mmCIF file of C-alpha atoms in Angstrom:
data_model
loop_
_atom_site.group_PDB
_atom_site.id
_atom_site.type_symbol
_atom_site.label_atom_id
_atom_site.label_comp_id
_atom_site.label_asym_id
_atom_site.label_seq_id
_atom_site.Cartn_x
_atom_site.Cartn_y
_atom_site.Cartn_z
ATOM 1 C CA UNK A 1 88.298 112.545 8.331
ATOM 2 C CA UNK A 2 89.241 109.763 6.183
ATOM 3 C CA UNK A 3 89.722 110.770 2.287
ATOM 4 C CA UNK A 4 87.028 111.434 0.116
ATOM 5 C CA UNK A 5 84.791 111.462 2.967
ATOM 6 C CA UNK A 6 83.023 115.065 4.628
ATOM 7 C CA UNK A 7 80.750 115.721 7.644
ATOM 8 C CA UNK A 8 77.908 118.674 8.030
ATOM 9 C CA UNK A 9 77.933 120.425 11.824
ATOM 10 C CA UNK A 10 74.820 121.553 12.275
ATOM 11 C CA UNK A 11 75.808 123.490 15.208
ATOM 12 C CA UNK A 12 77.455 126.997 15.218
ATOM 13 C CA UNK A 13 81.327 126.299 15.060
ATOM 14 C CA UNK A 14 84.439 128.534 15.572
ATOM 15 C CA UNK A 15 84.496 132.565 15.905
ATOM 16 C CA UNK A 16 83.156 135.014 16.735
ATOM 17 C CA UNK A 17 82.992 134.163 20.444
ATOM 18 C CA UNK A 18 80.930 135.803 22.628
ATOM 19 C CA UNK A 19 81.188 135.479 27.008
ATOM 20 C CA UNK A 20 78.234 133.481 28.495
ATOM 21 C CA UNK A 21 77.793 136.809 31.058
ATOM 22 C CA UNK A 22 76.876 138.572 27.964
ATOM 23 C CA UNK A 23 74.887 136.697 25.988
ATOM 24 C CA UNK A 24 72.830 134.953 28.845
ATOM 25 C CA UNK A 25 71.229 131.768 29.595
ATOM 26 C CA UNK A 26 68.285 132.573 26.782
ATOM 27 C CA UNK A 27 70.521 133.561 23.739
ATOM 28 C CA UNK A 28 72.788 130.701 24.726
ATOM 29 C CA UNK A 29 70.123 127.887 24.093
ATOM 30 C CA UNK A 30 69.432 129.329 20.982
ATOM 31 C CA UNK A 31 72.827 128.533 19.942
ATOM 32 C CA UNK A 32 72.460 125.014 21.556
ATOM 33 C CA UNK A 33 74.159 125.682 24.710
ATOM 34 C CA UNK A 34 72.382 124.795 27.646
ATOM 35 C CA UNK A 35 74.549 125.336 30.443
ATOM 36 C CA UNK A 36 77.193 128.219 31.316
ATOM 37 C CA UNK A 37 80.467 128.058 29.801
ATOM 38 C CA UNK A 38 83.473 130.501 29.069
ATOM 39 C CA UNK A 39 82.162 131.846 25.838
ATOM 40 C CA UNK A 40 79.828 130.324 23.250
ATOM 41 C CA UNK A 41 80.079 130.335 19.359
ATOM 42 C CA UNK A 42 78.329 132.271 17.040
ATOM 43 C CA UNK A 43 79.969 130.643 14.074
ATOM 44 C CA UNK A 44 78.138 129.953 11.035
ATOM 45 C CA UNK A 45 76.122 126.481 11.371
ATOM 46 C CA UNK A 46 76.192 123.813 8.710
ATOM 47 C CA UNK A 47 80.185 124.090 8.323
ATOM 48 C CA UNK A 48 81.427 121.357 5.927
ATOM 49 C CA UNK A 49 84.544 119.212 7.531
ATOM 50 C CA UNK A 50 87.066 117.504 5.183
ATOM 51 C CA UNK A 51 90.222 116.181 5.289
ATOM 52 C CA UNK A 52 92.929 118.373 4.592
ATOM 53 C CA UNK A 53 94.433 116.473 1.797
ATOM 54 C CA UNK A 54 91.050 116.564 -0.246
ATOM 55 C CA UNK A 55 91.237 120.440 -0.291
ATOM 56 C CA UNK A 56 91.760 121.941 -3.641
ATOM 57 C CA UNK A 57 92.677 125.451 -5.184
ATOM 58 C CA UNK A 58 93.256 127.121 -1.819
ATOM 59 C CA UNK A 59 95.880 129.712 -0.371
ATOM 60 C CA UNK A 60 96.697 130.664 3.528
ATOM 61 C CA UNK A 61 95.929 134.238 4.558
ATOM 62 C CA UNK A 62 98.901 134.082 6.405
ATOM 63 C CA UNK A 63 97.901 136.893 8.902
ATOM 64 C CA UNK A 64 95.220 134.330 9.995
ATOM 65 C CA UNK A 65 97.628 131.663 10.883
ATOM 66 C CA UNK A 66 97.713 132.240 14.664
ATOM 67 C CA UNK A 67 98.410 129.257 16.863
ATOM 68 C CA UNK A 68 98.974 128.032 19.906
ATOM 69 C CA UNK A 69 101.670 126.179 19.232
ATOM 70 C CA UNK A 70 103.457 124.976 15.881
ATOM 71 C CA UNK A 71 100.088 125.102 13.481
ATOM 72 C CA UNK A 72 96.986 127.243 13.013
ATOM 73 C CA UNK A 73 94.151 127.025 15.202
ATOM 74 C CA UNK A 74 91.556 129.065 13.654
ATOM 75 C CA UNK A 75 90.776 131.570 16.158
ATOM 76 C CA UNK A 76 90.867 134.562 13.930
ATOM 77 C CA UNK A 77 88.292 133.053 11.583
ATOM 78 C CA UNK A 78 88.611 131.693 7.865
ATOM 79 C CA UNK A 79 92.301 131.279 7.086
ATOM 80 C CA UNK A 80 92.039 129.839 3.528
ATOM 81 C CA UNK A 81 91.438 131.595 0.596
ATOM 82 C CA UNK A 82 90.217 130.797 -3.240
ATOM 83 C CA UNK A 83 92.850 131.116 -5.235
ATOM 84 C CA UNK A 84 90.967 132.090 -7.974
ATOM 85 C CA UNK A 85 88.660 135.409 -6.513
ATOM 86 C CA UNK A 86 90.606 135.681 -2.729
ATOM 87 C CA UNK A 87 87.783 135.151 -1.168
ATOM 88 C CA UNK A 88 88.021 133.484 2.589
ATOM 89 C CA UNK A 89 86.275 129.898 2.183
ATOM 90 C CA UNK A 90 87.612 128.127 5.096
ATOM 91 C CA UNK A 91 89.687 127.151 8.088
ATOM 92 C CA UNK A 92 92.421 124.833 8.226
ATOM 93 C CA UNK A 93 93.218 123.328 11.611
ATOM 94 C CA UNK A 94 96.660 121.462 12.872
ATOM 95 C CA UNK A 95 97.653 123.077 16.008
ATOM 96 C CA UNK A 96 99.685 120.560 18.643
ATOM 97 C CA UNK A 97 96.337 118.923 20.004
ATOM 98 C CA UNK A 98 93.996 119.151 17.297
ATOM 99 C CA UNK A 99 92.692 116.959 14.389
ATOM 100 C CA UNK A 100 94.008 118.077 10.688
ATOM 101 C CA UNK A 101 90.710 119.606 9.579
ATOM 102 C CA UNK A 102 89.580 122.164 6.784
ATOM 103 C CA UNK A 103 86.227 123.509 7.776
ATOM 104 C CA UNK A 104 84.547 124.898 4.436
ATOM 105 C CA UNK A 105 82.042 127.746 5.111
ATOM 106 C CA UNK A 106 78.742 126.835 3.960
ATOM 107 C CA UNK A 107 77.911 130.284 2.387
ATOM 108 C CA UNK A 108 81.265 130.381 0.434
ATOM 109 C CA UNK A 109 81.272 127.081 -1.109
ATOM 110 C CA UNK A 110 78.940 125.211 -3.690
ATOM 111 C CA UNK A 111 78.036 121.409 -4.064
ATOM 112 C CA UNK A 112 78.505 120.018 -7.064
ATOM 113 C CA UNK A 113 78.385 116.260 -8.642
ATOM 114 C CA UNK A 114 82.043 115.039 -9.414
ATOM 115 C CA UNK A 115 80.293 112.878 -12.051
ATOM 116 C CA UNK A 116 81.351 109.325 -10.299
ATOM 117 C CA UNK A 117 78.762 106.751 -9.596
ATOM 118 C CA UNK A 118 78.121 107.372 -5.811
ATOM 119 C CA UNK A 119 78.727 104.168 -3.889
ATOM 120 C CA UNK A 120 75.707 102.543 -1.922
ATOM 121 C CA UNK A 121 74.992 103.724 1.594
ATOM 122 C CA UNK A 122 76.353 101.584 4.288
ATOM 123 C CA UNK A 123 73.232 99.823 6.088
ATOM 124 C CA UNK A 124 72.911 98.608 9.744
ATOM 125 C CA UNK A 125 74.061 95.025 9.158
ATOM 126 C CA UNK A 126 77.657 96.597 7.603
ATOM 127 C CA UNK A 127 78.486 97.665 11.193
ATOM 128 C CA UNK A 128 79.600 93.645 11.899
ATOM 129 C CA UNK A 129 82.195 93.923 9.052
ATOM 130 C CA UNK A 130 85.509 93.562 10.220
ATOM 131 C CA UNK A 131 86.536 96.974 8.400
ATOM 132 C CA UNK A 132 84.158 98.816 10.179
ATOM 133 C CA UNK A 133 85.815 98.318 13.687
ATOM 134 C CA UNK A 134 88.136 100.653 15.057
ATOM 135 C CA UNK A 135 90.683 98.966 17.484
ATOM 136 C CA UNK A 136 91.290 100.913 20.893
ATOM 137 C CA UNK A 137 94.721 100.930 20.681
ATOM 138 C CA UNK A 138 97.213 102.429 18.538
ATOM 139 C CA UNK A 139 100.586 100.785 16.938
ATOM 140 C CA UNK A 140 102.260 102.374 19.149
ATOM 141 C CA UNK A 141 100.078 101.289 22.579
ATOM 142 C CA UNK A 142 98.563 104.487 23.002
ATOM 143 C CA UNK A 143 95.103 104.689 23.170
ATOM 144 C CA UNK A 144 93.107 105.557 19.906
ATOM 145 C CA UNK A 145 92.072 109.238 19.885
ATOM 146 C CA UNK A 146 88.818 108.376 18.141
ATOM 147 C CA UNK A 147 88.216 106.144 20.993
ATOM 148 C CA UNK A 148 88.695 109.048 23.911
ATOM 149 C CA UNK A 149 86.566 111.231 21.820
ATOM 150 C CA UNK A 150 83.696 108.626 21.248
ATOM 151 C CA UNK A 151 83.619 107.751 24.889
ATOM 152 C CA UNK A 152 83.486 111.229 25.973
ATOM 153 C CA UNK A 153 80.574 111.893 24.093
ATOM 154 C CA UNK A 154 78.843 108.569 25.149
ATOM 155 C CA UNK A 155 79.554 109.424 28.776
ATOM 156 C CA UNK A 156 77.952 112.888 28.398
ATOM 157 C CA UNK A 157 74.911 111.230 27.347
ATOM 158 C CA UNK A 158 75.050 108.648 30.218
ATOM 159 C CA UNK A 159 75.388 111.032 32.694
ATOM 160 C CA UNK A 160 72.430 112.836 31.552
ATOM 161 C CA UNK A 161 69.684 109.890 31.053
ATOM 162 C CA UNK A 162 70.779 108.603 34.881
ATOM 163 C CA UNK A 163 70.901 111.974 36.231
ATOM 164 C CA UNK A 164 74.263 110.996 37.473
ATOM 165 C CA UNK A 165 72.914 107.818 39.196
ATOM 166 C CA UNK A 166 75.030 104.851 39.824
ATOM 167 C CA UNK A 167 75.223 102.061 36.811
ATOM 168 C CA UNK A 168 75.988 98.490 36.332
ATOM 169 C CA UNK A 169 78.117 97.826 33.039
ATOM 170 C CA UNK A 170 77.484 94.532 31.295
ATOM 171 C CA UNK A 171 80.670 92.088 31.588
ATOM 172 C CA UNK A 172 82.964 91.634 28.840
ATOM 173 C CA UNK A 173 84.457 94.031 26.531
ATOM 174 C CA UNK A 174 82.266 97.072 27.410
ATOM 175 C CA UNK A 175 83.109 96.712 31.393
ATOM 176 C CA UNK A 176 86.451 96.034 30.256
ATOM 177 C CA UNK A 177 87.140 99.112 27.969
ATOM 178 C CA UNK A 178 84.659 101.587 29.185
ATOM 179 C CA UNK A 179 84.921 100.529 33.301
ATOM 180 C CA UNK A 180 87.563 103.125 34.297
ATOM 181 C CA UNK A 181 85.675 106.069 32.272
ATOM 182 C CA UNK A 182 82.566 105.350 34.262
ATOM 183 C CA UNK A 183 83.765 104.623 37.486
ATOM 184 C CA UNK A 184 85.397 108.191 37.283
ATOM 185 C CA UNK A 185 82.569 110.217 35.921
ATOM 186 C CA UNK A 186 79.533 108.468 38.016
ATOM 187 C CA UNK A 187 79.218 107.517 41.076
ATOM 188 C CA UNK A 188 78.861 104.093 43.117
ATOM 189 C CA UNK A 189 76.401 102.876 45.310
ATOM 190 C CA UNK A 190 72.825 100.757 45.534
ATOM 191 C CA UNK A 191 70.313 101.114 42.937
ATOM 192 C CA UNK A 192 72.158 100.911 39.716
ATOM 193 C CA UNK A 193 70.688 101.357 36.531
ATOM 194 C CA UNK A 194 71.856 98.503 33.940
ATOM 195 C CA UNK A 195 73.549 98.883 30.576
ATOM 196 C CA UNK A 196 73.525 97.030 28.030
ATOM 197 C CA UNK A 197 74.975 96.650 24.349
ATOM 198 C CA UNK A 198 72.564 96.509 21.900
ATOM 199 C CA UNK A 199 72.302 96.942 18.011
ATOM 200 C CA UNK A 200 72.033 95.233 14.787
ATOM 201 C CA UNK A 201 72.835 91.194 15.153
ATOM 202 C CA UNK A 202 72.460 91.223 19.227
ATOM 203 C CA UNK A 203 70.333 89.628 20.996
ATOM 204 C CA UNK A 204 69.219 91.350 24.375
ATOM 205 C CA UNK A 205 69.947 89.749 27.750
ATOM 206 C CA UNK A 206 66.657 89.206 30.173
ATOM 207 C CA UNK A 207 65.975 91.075 31.784
ATOM 208 C CA UNK A 208 66.105 93.897 29.352
ATOM 209 C CA UNK A 209 68.595 96.638 30.464
ATOM 210 C CA UNK A 210 67.443 99.939 31.771
ATOM 211 C CA UNK A 211 69.811 101.603 29.304
ATOM 212 C CA UNK A 212 71.354 101.121 25.772
ATOM 213 C CA UNK A 213 74.348 101.633 24.247
ATOM 214 C CA UNK A 214 73.427 101.689 20.662
ATOM 215 C CA UNK A 215 75.777 102.846 17.466
ATOM 216 C CA UNK A 216 75.093 106.063 15.647
ATOM 217 C CA UNK A 217 74.812 105.320 11.650
ATOM 218 C CA UNK A 218 78.013 106.129 9.943
ATOM 219 C CA UNK A 219 76.709 107.811 7.267
ATOM 220 C CA UNK A 220 73.360 110.487 8.861
ATOM 221 C CA UNK A 221 73.878 110.154 12.467
ATOM 222 C CA UNK A 222 70.741 108.771 13.375
ATOM 223 C CA UNK A 223 70.512 106.158 16.652
ATOM 224 C CA UNK A 224 69.855 102.985 16.232
ATOM 225 C CA UNK A 225 66.402 101.834 17.800
ATOM 226 C CA UNK A 226 65.956 98.657 19.522
ATOM 227 C CA UNK A 227 62.343 97.179 18.769
ATOM 228 C CA UNK A 228 60.384 97.390 21.560
ATOM 229 C CA UNK A 229 62.786 99.060 23.859
ATOM 230 C CA UNK A 230 61.062 102.269 25.320
ATOM 231 C CA UNK A 231 63.689 103.071 27.913
ATOM 232 C CA UNK A 232 67.055 105.503 27.712
ATOM 233 C CA UNK A 233 69.472 104.882 24.822
ATOM 234 C CA UNK A 234 72.849 105.938 24.897
ATOM 235 C CA UNK A 235 74.473 106.769 20.930
ATOM 236 C CA UNK A 236 78.137 105.319 20.676
ATOM 237 C CA UNK A 237 80.227 106.189 17.607
ATOM 238 C CA UNK A 238 79.716 103.255 15.030
ATOM 239 C CA UNK A 239 83.123 101.836 14.832
ATOM 240 C CA UNK A 240 83.600 101.798 18.616
ATOM 241 C CA UNK A 241 80.674 100.048 19.060
ATOM 242 C CA UNK A 242 81.409 97.483 16.368
ATOM 243 C CA UNK A 243 84.620 96.858 18.274
ATOM 244 C CA UNK A 244 82.584 96.216 21.481
ATOM 245 C CA UNK A 245 79.881 94.231 20.095
ATOM 246 C CA UNK A 246 82.734 92.042 17.989
ATOM 247 C CA UNK A 247 85.815 92.258 19.439
ATOM 248 C CA UNK A 248 87.173 89.057 17.545
ATOM 249 C CA UNK A 249 88.990 85.957 19.149
ATOM 250 C CA UNK A 250 92.130 87.085 21.435
ATOM 251 C CA UNK A 251 92.441 83.813 23.404
ATOM 252 C CA UNK A 252 95.655 82.781 24.422
ATOM 253 C CA UNK A 253 95.421 79.263 23.981
ATOM 254 C CA UNK A 254 98.135 77.566 22.265
ATOM 255 C CA UNK A 255 96.895 75.166 18.650
ATOM 256 C CA UNK A 256 98.098 72.598 16.573
ATOM 257 C CA UNK A 257 98.171 72.842 13.060
ATOM 258 C CA UNK A 258 97.505 75.583 11.307
ATOM 259 C CA UNK A 259 95.759 78.814 13.748
ATOM 260 C CA UNK A 260 92.594 80.461 13.059
ATOM 261 C CA UNK A 261 92.914 83.825 12.370
ATOM 262 C CA UNK A 262 93.052 85.902 15.573
ATOM 263 C CA UNK A 263 94.391 83.486 17.986
ATOM 264 C CA UNK A 264 97.838 84.030 19.365
ATOM 265 C CA UNK A 265 100.604 81.592 20.325
ATOM 266 C CA UNK A 266 103.430 82.174 23.256
ATOM 267 C CA UNK A 267 106.297 82.415 20.462
ATOM 268 C CA UNK A 268 103.910 85.524 18.629
ATOM 269 C CA UNK A 269 104.654 89.160 19.907
ATOM 270 C CA UNK A 270 102.185 89.707 22.425
ATOM 271 C CA UNK A 271 99.397 92.815 21.722
ATOM 272 C CA UNK A 272 100.227 96.049 22.966
ATOM 273 C CA UNK A 273 98.742 97.613 25.900
ATOM 274 C CA UNK A 274 98.343 101.125 26.792
ATOM 275 C CA UNK A 275 100.141 102.110 29.959
ATOM 276 C CA UNK A 276 96.770 103.798 31.400
ATOM 277 C CA UNK A 277 93.094 102.796 31.505
ATOM 278 C CA UNK A 278 90.960 104.419 28.664
ATOM 279 C CA UNK A 279 90.318 108.025 29.650
ATOM 280 C CA UNK A 280 87.534 109.815 27.595
ATOM 281 C CA UNK A 281 88.682 113.074 26.327
ATOM 282 C CA UNK A 282 87.494 115.933 28.712
ATOM 283 C CA UNK A 283 86.434 118.608 25.737
ATOM 284 C CA UNK A 284 84.288 116.200 23.974
ATOM 285 C CA UNK A 285 82.960 115.205 27.353
ATOM 286 C CA UNK A 286 82.171 118.741 28.354
ATOM 287 C CA UNK A 287 81.321 120.033 25.193
ATOM 288 C CA UNK A 288 78.527 117.207 24.676
ATOM 289 C CA UNK A 289 77.259 117.449 27.916
ATOM 290 C CA UNK A 290 76.976 121.934 27.892
ATOM 291 C CA UNK A 291 74.769 120.962 24.516
ATOM 292 C CA UNK A 292 72.402 118.577 26.285
ATOM 293 C CA UNK A 293 68.623 120.446 27.305
ATOM 294 C CA UNK A 294 68.870 117.517 30.067
ATOM 295 C CA UNK A 295 71.815 119.732 31.844
ATOM 296 C CA UNK A 296 69.503 122.198 32.792
ATOM 297 C CA UNK A 297 68.324 120.066 35.352
ATOM 298 C CA UNK A 298 69.090 121.531 38.818
ATOM 299 C CA UNK A 299 70.764 117.707 39.847
ATOM 300 C CA UNK A 300 72.585 117.916 36.351
ATOM 301 C CA UNK A 301 73.794 121.046 36.536
ATOM 302 C CA UNK A 302 75.303 120.892 40.413
ATOM 303 C CA UNK A 303 77.283 117.548 38.724
ATOM 304 C CA UNK A 304 78.275 119.582 35.654
ATOM 305 C CA UNK A 305 79.517 122.477 38.266
ATOM 306 C CA UNK A 306 81.425 119.842 40.483
ATOM 307 C CA UNK A 307 82.802 118.395 37.511
ATOM 308 C CA UNK A 308 84.253 121.337 35.916
ATOM 309 C CA UNK A 309 85.652 122.413 39.151
ATOM 310 C CA UNK A 310 87.215 118.959 39.464
ATOM 311 C CA UNK A 311 89.092 119.413 35.583
ATOM 312 C CA UNK A 312 90.091 122.800 36.313
ATOM 313 C CA UNK A 313 92.069 121.455 39.611
ATOM 314 C CA UNK A 314 93.402 118.603 37.663
ATOM 315 C CA UNK A 315 94.737 121.140 35.021
ATOM 316 C CA UNK A 316 95.873 123.452 37.208
#
């Protein structure tokens, strides 16, 4: 989370966990899980996540600081207590491989106004601004973790709306950055459905694609709607979408005189390139797929079972 921001997760998060075989499909569906998983969360809904640096007046509960590696993973529930009343109020996560976050228990905290004027909520047109774009590559040449998670979520939606059928991506940044991931998660073959990038300020190609990649609103999480489009849509992280829609000028063509912003010269260091193709975060993909009601369809259930088996073989 960026400093001074927060998000609310409407789905159950964290412990207590119950095994799928004990819960059953009907009760799991009430928890928002529609395909067999090892365990189902029965944690609180509407937990609030913030950056650890924004937490105040809390102290660690030392006997609840278990972790797999060099941090805490929250397996025992809330591990932060209020310094004043000593009530457990939040869970700190910072174990290896986890984003550092603090999850506030919704029934243990009270929302109060800060007294500062609220900024104007972002509009759809704000997504076109340079500062909203999230570059796919980090300074060390690795893929951006937000991209890996966002592509995992988007691919789960894409699998669901295509019923595990082939797709054709549009040429340009979408095909260049997402092609490897789509080829890994979806089959190749005839009768492919077409995918197009849509959103504020983008003119759709003709004929219209079968499926649209659209941005999620950065504040509300609602998917952008293309007027007149009645087909399927796949929501995408707004920062990732903004980069795909407006990648900027990266031409290596030499220029004389003053250089326009984004133009590269041969005596400049070339942009860092990751050593491997962009691969979705498999946990983001899996967690999203099992929460989509469409996964109950027999075709998608077989797909998900095959994917889970392949993923298990890769990790073993």
